[in-house]
Coordinates of C-alpha atoms and ligand atoms in Angstrom, one line a residue:
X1146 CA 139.2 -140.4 25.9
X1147 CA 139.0 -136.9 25.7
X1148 CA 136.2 -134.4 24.1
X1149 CA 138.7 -132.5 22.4
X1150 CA 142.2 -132.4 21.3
X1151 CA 144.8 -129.8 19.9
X1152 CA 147.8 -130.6 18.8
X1153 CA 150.6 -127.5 17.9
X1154 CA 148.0 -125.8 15.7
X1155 CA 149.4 -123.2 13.9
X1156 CA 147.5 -120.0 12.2
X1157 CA 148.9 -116.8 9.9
X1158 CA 147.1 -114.0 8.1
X1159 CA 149.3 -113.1 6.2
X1160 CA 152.6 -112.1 7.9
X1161 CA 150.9 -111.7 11.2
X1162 CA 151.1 -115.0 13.7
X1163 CA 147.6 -115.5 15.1
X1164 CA 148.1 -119.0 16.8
X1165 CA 151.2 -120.1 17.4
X1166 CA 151.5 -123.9 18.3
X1167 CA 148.6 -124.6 20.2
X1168 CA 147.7 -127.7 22.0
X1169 CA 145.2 -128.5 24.7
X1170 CA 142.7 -131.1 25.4
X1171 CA 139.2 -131.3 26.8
X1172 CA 137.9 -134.1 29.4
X1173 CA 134.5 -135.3 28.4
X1174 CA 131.5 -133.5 30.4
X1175 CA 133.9 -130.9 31.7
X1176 CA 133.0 -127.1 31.4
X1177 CA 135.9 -125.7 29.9
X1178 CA 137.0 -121.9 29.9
X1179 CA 139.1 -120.7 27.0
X1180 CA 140.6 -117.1 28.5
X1181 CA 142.3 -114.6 26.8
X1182 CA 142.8 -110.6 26.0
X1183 CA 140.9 -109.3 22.9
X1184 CA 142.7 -110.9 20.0
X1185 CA 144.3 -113.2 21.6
X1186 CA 143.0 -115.6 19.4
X1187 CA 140.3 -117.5 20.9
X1188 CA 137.9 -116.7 17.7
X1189 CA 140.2 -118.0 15.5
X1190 CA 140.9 -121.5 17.7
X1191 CA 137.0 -122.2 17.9
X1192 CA 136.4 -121.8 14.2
X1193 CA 139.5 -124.0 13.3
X1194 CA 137.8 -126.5 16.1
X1195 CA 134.2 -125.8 13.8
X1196 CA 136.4 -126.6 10.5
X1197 CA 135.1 -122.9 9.7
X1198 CA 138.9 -121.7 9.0
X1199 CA 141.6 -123.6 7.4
X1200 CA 144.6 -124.3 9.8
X1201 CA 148.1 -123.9 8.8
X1202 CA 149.4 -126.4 10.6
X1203 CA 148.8 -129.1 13.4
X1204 CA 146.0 -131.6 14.2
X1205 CA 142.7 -131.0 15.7
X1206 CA 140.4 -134.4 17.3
X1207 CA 137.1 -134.1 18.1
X1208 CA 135.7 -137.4 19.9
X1209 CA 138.9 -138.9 18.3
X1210 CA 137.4 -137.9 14.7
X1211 CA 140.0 -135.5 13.1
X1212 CA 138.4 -131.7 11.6
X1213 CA 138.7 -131.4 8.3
X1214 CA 138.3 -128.0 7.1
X1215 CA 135.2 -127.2 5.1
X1216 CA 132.8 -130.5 5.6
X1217 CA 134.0 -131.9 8.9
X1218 CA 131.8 -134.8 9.8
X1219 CA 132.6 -133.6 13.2
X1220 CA 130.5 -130.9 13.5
X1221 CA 127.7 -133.5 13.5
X1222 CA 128.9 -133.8 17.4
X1223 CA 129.3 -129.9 18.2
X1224 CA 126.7 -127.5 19.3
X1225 CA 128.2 -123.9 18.3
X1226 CA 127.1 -119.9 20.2
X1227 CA 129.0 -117.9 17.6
X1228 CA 130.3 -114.1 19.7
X1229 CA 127.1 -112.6 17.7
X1230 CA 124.4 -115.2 17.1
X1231 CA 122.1 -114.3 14.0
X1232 CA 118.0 -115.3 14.4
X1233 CA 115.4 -115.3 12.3
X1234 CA 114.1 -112.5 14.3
X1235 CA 110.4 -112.8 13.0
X1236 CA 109.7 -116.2 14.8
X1237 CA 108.8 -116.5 17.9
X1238 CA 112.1 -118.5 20.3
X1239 CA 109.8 -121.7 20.1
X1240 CA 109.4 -121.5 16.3
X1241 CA 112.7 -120.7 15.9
X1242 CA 114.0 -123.8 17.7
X1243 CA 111.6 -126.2 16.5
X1244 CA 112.8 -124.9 12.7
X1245 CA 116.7 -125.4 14.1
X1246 CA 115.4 -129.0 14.9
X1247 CA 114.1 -129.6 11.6
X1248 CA 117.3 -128.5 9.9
X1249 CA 119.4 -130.4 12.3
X1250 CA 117.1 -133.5 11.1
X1251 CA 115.4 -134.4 14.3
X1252 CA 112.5 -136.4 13.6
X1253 CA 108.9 -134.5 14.2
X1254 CA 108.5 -136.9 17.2
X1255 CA 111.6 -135.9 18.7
X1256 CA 111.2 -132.1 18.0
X1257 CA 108.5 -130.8 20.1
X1258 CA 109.8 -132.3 23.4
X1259 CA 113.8 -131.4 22.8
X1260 CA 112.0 -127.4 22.3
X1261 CA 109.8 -127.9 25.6
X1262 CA 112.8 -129.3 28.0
X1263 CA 115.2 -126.6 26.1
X1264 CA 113.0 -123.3 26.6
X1265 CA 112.4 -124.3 30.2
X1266 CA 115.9 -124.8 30.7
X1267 CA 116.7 -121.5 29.4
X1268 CA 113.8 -119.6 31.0
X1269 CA 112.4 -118.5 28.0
X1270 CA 109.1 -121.4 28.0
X1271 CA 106.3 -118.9 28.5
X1272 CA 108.0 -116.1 26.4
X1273 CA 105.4 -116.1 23.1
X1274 CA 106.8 -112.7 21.5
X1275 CA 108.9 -112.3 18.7
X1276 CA 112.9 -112.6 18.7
X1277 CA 113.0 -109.0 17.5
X1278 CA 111.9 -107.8 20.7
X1279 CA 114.2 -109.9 22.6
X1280 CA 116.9 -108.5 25.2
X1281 CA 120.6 -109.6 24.9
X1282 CA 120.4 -111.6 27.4
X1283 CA 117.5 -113.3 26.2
X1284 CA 119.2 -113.9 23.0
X1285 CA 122.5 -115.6 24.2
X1286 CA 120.1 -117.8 26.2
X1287 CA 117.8 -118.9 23.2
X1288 CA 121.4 -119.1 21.4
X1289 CA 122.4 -121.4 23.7
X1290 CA 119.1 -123.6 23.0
X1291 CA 119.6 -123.4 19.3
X1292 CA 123.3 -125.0 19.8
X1293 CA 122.3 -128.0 22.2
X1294 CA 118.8 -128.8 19.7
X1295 CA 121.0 -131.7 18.5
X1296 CA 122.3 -132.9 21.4
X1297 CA 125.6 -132.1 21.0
X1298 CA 128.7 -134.5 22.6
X1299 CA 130.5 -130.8 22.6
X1300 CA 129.3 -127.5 23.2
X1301 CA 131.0 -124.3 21.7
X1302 CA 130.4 -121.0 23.3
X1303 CA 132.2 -117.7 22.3
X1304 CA 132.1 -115.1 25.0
X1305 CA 128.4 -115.5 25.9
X1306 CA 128.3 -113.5 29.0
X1307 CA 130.6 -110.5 27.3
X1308 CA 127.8 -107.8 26.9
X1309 CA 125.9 -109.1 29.7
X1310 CA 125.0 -107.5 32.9
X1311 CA 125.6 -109.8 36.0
X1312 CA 122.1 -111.1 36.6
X1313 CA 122.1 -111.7 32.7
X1314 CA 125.7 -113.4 33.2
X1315 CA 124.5 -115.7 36.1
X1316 CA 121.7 -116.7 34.3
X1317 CA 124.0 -118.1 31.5
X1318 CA 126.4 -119.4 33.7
X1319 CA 123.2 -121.5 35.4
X1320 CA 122.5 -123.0 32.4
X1321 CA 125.6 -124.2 31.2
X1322 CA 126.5 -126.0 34.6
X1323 CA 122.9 -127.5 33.7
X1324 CA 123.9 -128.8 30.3
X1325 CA 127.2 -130.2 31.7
X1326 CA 125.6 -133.6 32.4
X1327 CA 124.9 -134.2 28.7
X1328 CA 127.5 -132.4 27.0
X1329 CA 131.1 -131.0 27.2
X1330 CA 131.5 -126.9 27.5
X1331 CA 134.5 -125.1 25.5
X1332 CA 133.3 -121.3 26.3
X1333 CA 136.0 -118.1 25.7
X1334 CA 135.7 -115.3 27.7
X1335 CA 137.7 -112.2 29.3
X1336 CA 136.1 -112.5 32.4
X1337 CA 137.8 -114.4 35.1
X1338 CA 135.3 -114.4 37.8
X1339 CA 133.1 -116.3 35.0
X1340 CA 135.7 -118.8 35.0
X1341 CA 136.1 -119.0 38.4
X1342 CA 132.5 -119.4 38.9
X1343 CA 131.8 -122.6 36.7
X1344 CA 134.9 -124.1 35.0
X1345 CA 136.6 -127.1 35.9
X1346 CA 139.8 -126.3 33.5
X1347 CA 140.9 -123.3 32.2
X1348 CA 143.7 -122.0 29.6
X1349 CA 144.9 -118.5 29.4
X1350 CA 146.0 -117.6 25.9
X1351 CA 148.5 -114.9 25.3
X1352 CA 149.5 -113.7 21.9
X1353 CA 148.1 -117.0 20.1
X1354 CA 150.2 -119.1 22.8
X1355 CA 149.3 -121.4 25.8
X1356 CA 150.2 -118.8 28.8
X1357 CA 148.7 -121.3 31.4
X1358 CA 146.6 -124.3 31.8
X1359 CA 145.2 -126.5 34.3
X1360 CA 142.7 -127.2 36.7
X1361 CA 141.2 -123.9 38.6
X1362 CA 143.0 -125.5 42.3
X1363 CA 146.2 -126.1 40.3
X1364 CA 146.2 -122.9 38.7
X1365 CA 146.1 -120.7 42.1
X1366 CA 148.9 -122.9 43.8
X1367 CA 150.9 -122.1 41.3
X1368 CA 150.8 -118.6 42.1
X1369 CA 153.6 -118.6 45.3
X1370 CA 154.3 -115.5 45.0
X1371 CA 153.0 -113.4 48.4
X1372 CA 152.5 -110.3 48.1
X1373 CA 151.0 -107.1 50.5
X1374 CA 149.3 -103.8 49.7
X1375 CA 151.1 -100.9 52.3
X1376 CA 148.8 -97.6 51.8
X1377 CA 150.6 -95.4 53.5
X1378 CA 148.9 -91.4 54.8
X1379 CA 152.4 -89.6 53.6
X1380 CA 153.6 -89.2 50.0
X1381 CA 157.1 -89.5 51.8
X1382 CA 156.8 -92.5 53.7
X1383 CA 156.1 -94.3 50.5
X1384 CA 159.8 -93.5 49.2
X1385 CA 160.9 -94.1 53.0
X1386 CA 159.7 -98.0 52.0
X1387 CA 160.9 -98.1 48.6
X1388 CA 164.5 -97.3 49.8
X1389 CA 164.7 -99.6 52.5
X1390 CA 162.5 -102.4 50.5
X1391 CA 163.8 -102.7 46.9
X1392 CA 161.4 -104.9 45.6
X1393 CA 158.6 -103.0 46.4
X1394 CA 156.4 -101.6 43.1
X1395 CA 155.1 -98.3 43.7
X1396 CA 151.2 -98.6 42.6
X1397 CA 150.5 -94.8 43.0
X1398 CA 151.8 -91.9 45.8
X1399 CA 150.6 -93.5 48.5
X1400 CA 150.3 -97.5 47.8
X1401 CA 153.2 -100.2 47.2
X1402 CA 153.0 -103.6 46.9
X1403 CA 155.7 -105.5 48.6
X1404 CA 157.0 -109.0 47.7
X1405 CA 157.5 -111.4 50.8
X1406 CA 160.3 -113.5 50.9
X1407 CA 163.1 -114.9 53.1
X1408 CA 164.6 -111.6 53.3
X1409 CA 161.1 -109.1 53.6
X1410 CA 159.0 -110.6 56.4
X1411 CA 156.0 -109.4 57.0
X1412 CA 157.3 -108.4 60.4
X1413 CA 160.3 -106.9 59.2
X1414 CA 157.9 -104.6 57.5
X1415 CA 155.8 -103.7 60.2
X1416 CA 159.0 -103.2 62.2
X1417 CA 159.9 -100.8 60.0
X1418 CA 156.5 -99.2 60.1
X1419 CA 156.9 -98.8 63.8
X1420 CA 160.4 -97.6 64.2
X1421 CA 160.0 -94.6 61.6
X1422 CA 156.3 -94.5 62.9
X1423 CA 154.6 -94.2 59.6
X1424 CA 151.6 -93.9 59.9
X1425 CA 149.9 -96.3 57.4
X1426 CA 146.1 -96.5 55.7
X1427 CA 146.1 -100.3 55.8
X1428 CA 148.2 -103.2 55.1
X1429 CA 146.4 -106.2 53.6
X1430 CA 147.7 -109.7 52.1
X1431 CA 147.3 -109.4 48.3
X1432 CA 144.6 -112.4 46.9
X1433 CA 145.8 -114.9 44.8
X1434 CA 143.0 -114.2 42.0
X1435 CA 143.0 -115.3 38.5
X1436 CA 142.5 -112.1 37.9
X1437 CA 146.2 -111.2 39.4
X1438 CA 147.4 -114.2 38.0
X1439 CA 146.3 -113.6 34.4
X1440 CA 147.7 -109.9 35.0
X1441 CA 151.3 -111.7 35.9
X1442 CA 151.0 -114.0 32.6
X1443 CA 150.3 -111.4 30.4
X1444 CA 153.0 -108.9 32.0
X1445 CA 151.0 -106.1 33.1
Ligands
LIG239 N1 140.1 -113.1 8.8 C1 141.1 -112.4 9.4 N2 142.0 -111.8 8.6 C2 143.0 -111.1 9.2 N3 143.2 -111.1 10.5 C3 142.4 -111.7 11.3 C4 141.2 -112.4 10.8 N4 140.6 -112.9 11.8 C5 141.2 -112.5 13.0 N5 142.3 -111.8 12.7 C6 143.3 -111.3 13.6 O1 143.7 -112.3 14.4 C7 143.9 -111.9 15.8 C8 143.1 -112.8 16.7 O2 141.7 -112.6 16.5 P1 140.6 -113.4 17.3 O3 139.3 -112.9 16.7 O4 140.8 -114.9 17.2 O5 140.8 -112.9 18.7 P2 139.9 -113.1 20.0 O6 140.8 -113.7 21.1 O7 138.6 -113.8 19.7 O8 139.6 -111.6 20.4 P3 138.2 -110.9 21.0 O9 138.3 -111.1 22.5 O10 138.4 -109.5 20.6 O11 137.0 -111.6 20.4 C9 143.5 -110.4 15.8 O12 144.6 -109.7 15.8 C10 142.6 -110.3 14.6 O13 142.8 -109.0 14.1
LIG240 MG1 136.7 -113.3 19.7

């Protein structure tokens, strides 16, 4: 059975379509990465998912339990990061956690050792000063304790790496793929090389709708479309291509990018090269990123 299930979930404020017929679904101990541009709606999904927001429309199943907004017995099995994760910023990170276990009704017993394992995990087990003097990234990481205190079957994380620089983001990154024996990972994010890094599924939403989904490998085959970079050393020559190769997108002066197909080899273009002897910058296969891919989904 799966960790999580969306079915055509629907969300309006007001007249304004936020979600428009959602569905998806999450393999148990997968790490999950929930993509899209800023307001996109990826907020919005997780706190329908947290019973946080009432949905319009449409079904949501967590472990096969269905979220009821307001007091959903569900979030019994969720661990949540909200995108900016209060503290009691007096405590130190191991009193802080040890209080999170006590309102998430571990017994005493069970307390101290879930806080020992957790602060090693998230490197913070010899840091004794107060939360208030806490970096960010130090924060997302004791946030990321405080939502798997109770041993959560599902783990909710709203763009933890987003103000993070990249030894901060690799730290985080670390300890999720750490946590993904004992629990299932829904994190949102804008950053695809993230998702590249860690996720075993992904889904792009665009404008509140499913752009793309998939597993990562599935995700770049279906991306055929090959594609090369021309930099050329003369403004002219890059018309001289454009003319003679129509489907070729001028990226600035001196660069296109030309589509490859039955009728534009590669070798027809450096034919063409040749014959008018243009003398070129570099040629170079395009990649068949996320990143590009994501750009092509969301028409830009
Ligand atoms: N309570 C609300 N009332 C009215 N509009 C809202 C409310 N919450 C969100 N929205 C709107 O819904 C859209 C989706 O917002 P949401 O926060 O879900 O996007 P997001 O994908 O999380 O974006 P970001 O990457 O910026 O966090 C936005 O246009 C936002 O302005
Ligand atoms: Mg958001």
């Amino acid at each position: 059975m799966d960790m999580l299930t969306v079915t055509d979930v629907r969300k309006s404020f007001g007249s304004k379509v936020v979600v428009d017929g959602l569905s998806f679904s999450i393999p148990k101990n997968s790490i999950f990465g929930f993509v899209g541009e800023n307001g996109a709606g990826k907020t919005t999904t997780m706190k329908m998912i947290l019973g946080l927001m009432r949905m319009d429309s449409g079904e949501i199943l967590v472990d096969g339990t269905k979220v009821v907004y307001g007091n959903t017995p569900t979030n019994r099995k969720i661990g949540y990061l909200p995108d900016v994760p209060e503290f009691y910023t007096y405590m130190t990170p191991r009193e802080y956690l040890r209080f999170c276990g006590q309102i998430t009704g571990l017994s005493a017993k069970e307390i101290n050792p879930r806080v020992d394992e957790l602060l090693q995990r998230v490197g913070l087990a010899n840091e004794n000063k107060k939360i208030k003097g806490f970096s960010r990234g130090m924060k997302q990481r004791l946030g990321i304790a405080q939502a798997l205190m109770g041993k959560p079957m599902l783990l909710i994380c709203d763009e933890p790496t987003s103000a993070l620089d990249p030894l901060g983001r690799k730290e985080l990154l670390d300890i999720l793929v750490a946590s993904k024996d004992e629990t299932t990972i829904m994190f949102s994010t804008h950053i695809l090389s993230d998702v590249e890094r860690i996720c075993d599924r992904i889904a792009f939403l665009h404008k509140g709708k499913l752009a793309l989904s998939g597993s990562i490998g599935d995700i770049k085959k279906m991306n055929t479309k090959e594609e090369y970079v021309v930099v050329v050393q003369n403004k002219d020559d890059s018309s001289l291509l454009q003319m003679q190769f129509h489907n070729a997108v001028k990226v600035d002066d001196y660069t296109l990018k030309i589509h490859v197909d039955s009728e534009n080899s590669v070798r027809q273009i450096m034919q063409f090269l040749l014959e008018k002897s243009i003398a070129i910058e570099r040629i170079e296969k395009c990649e068949n990123t996320l990143e590009n891919l994501f750009m092509e989904v969301v028409g830009k």
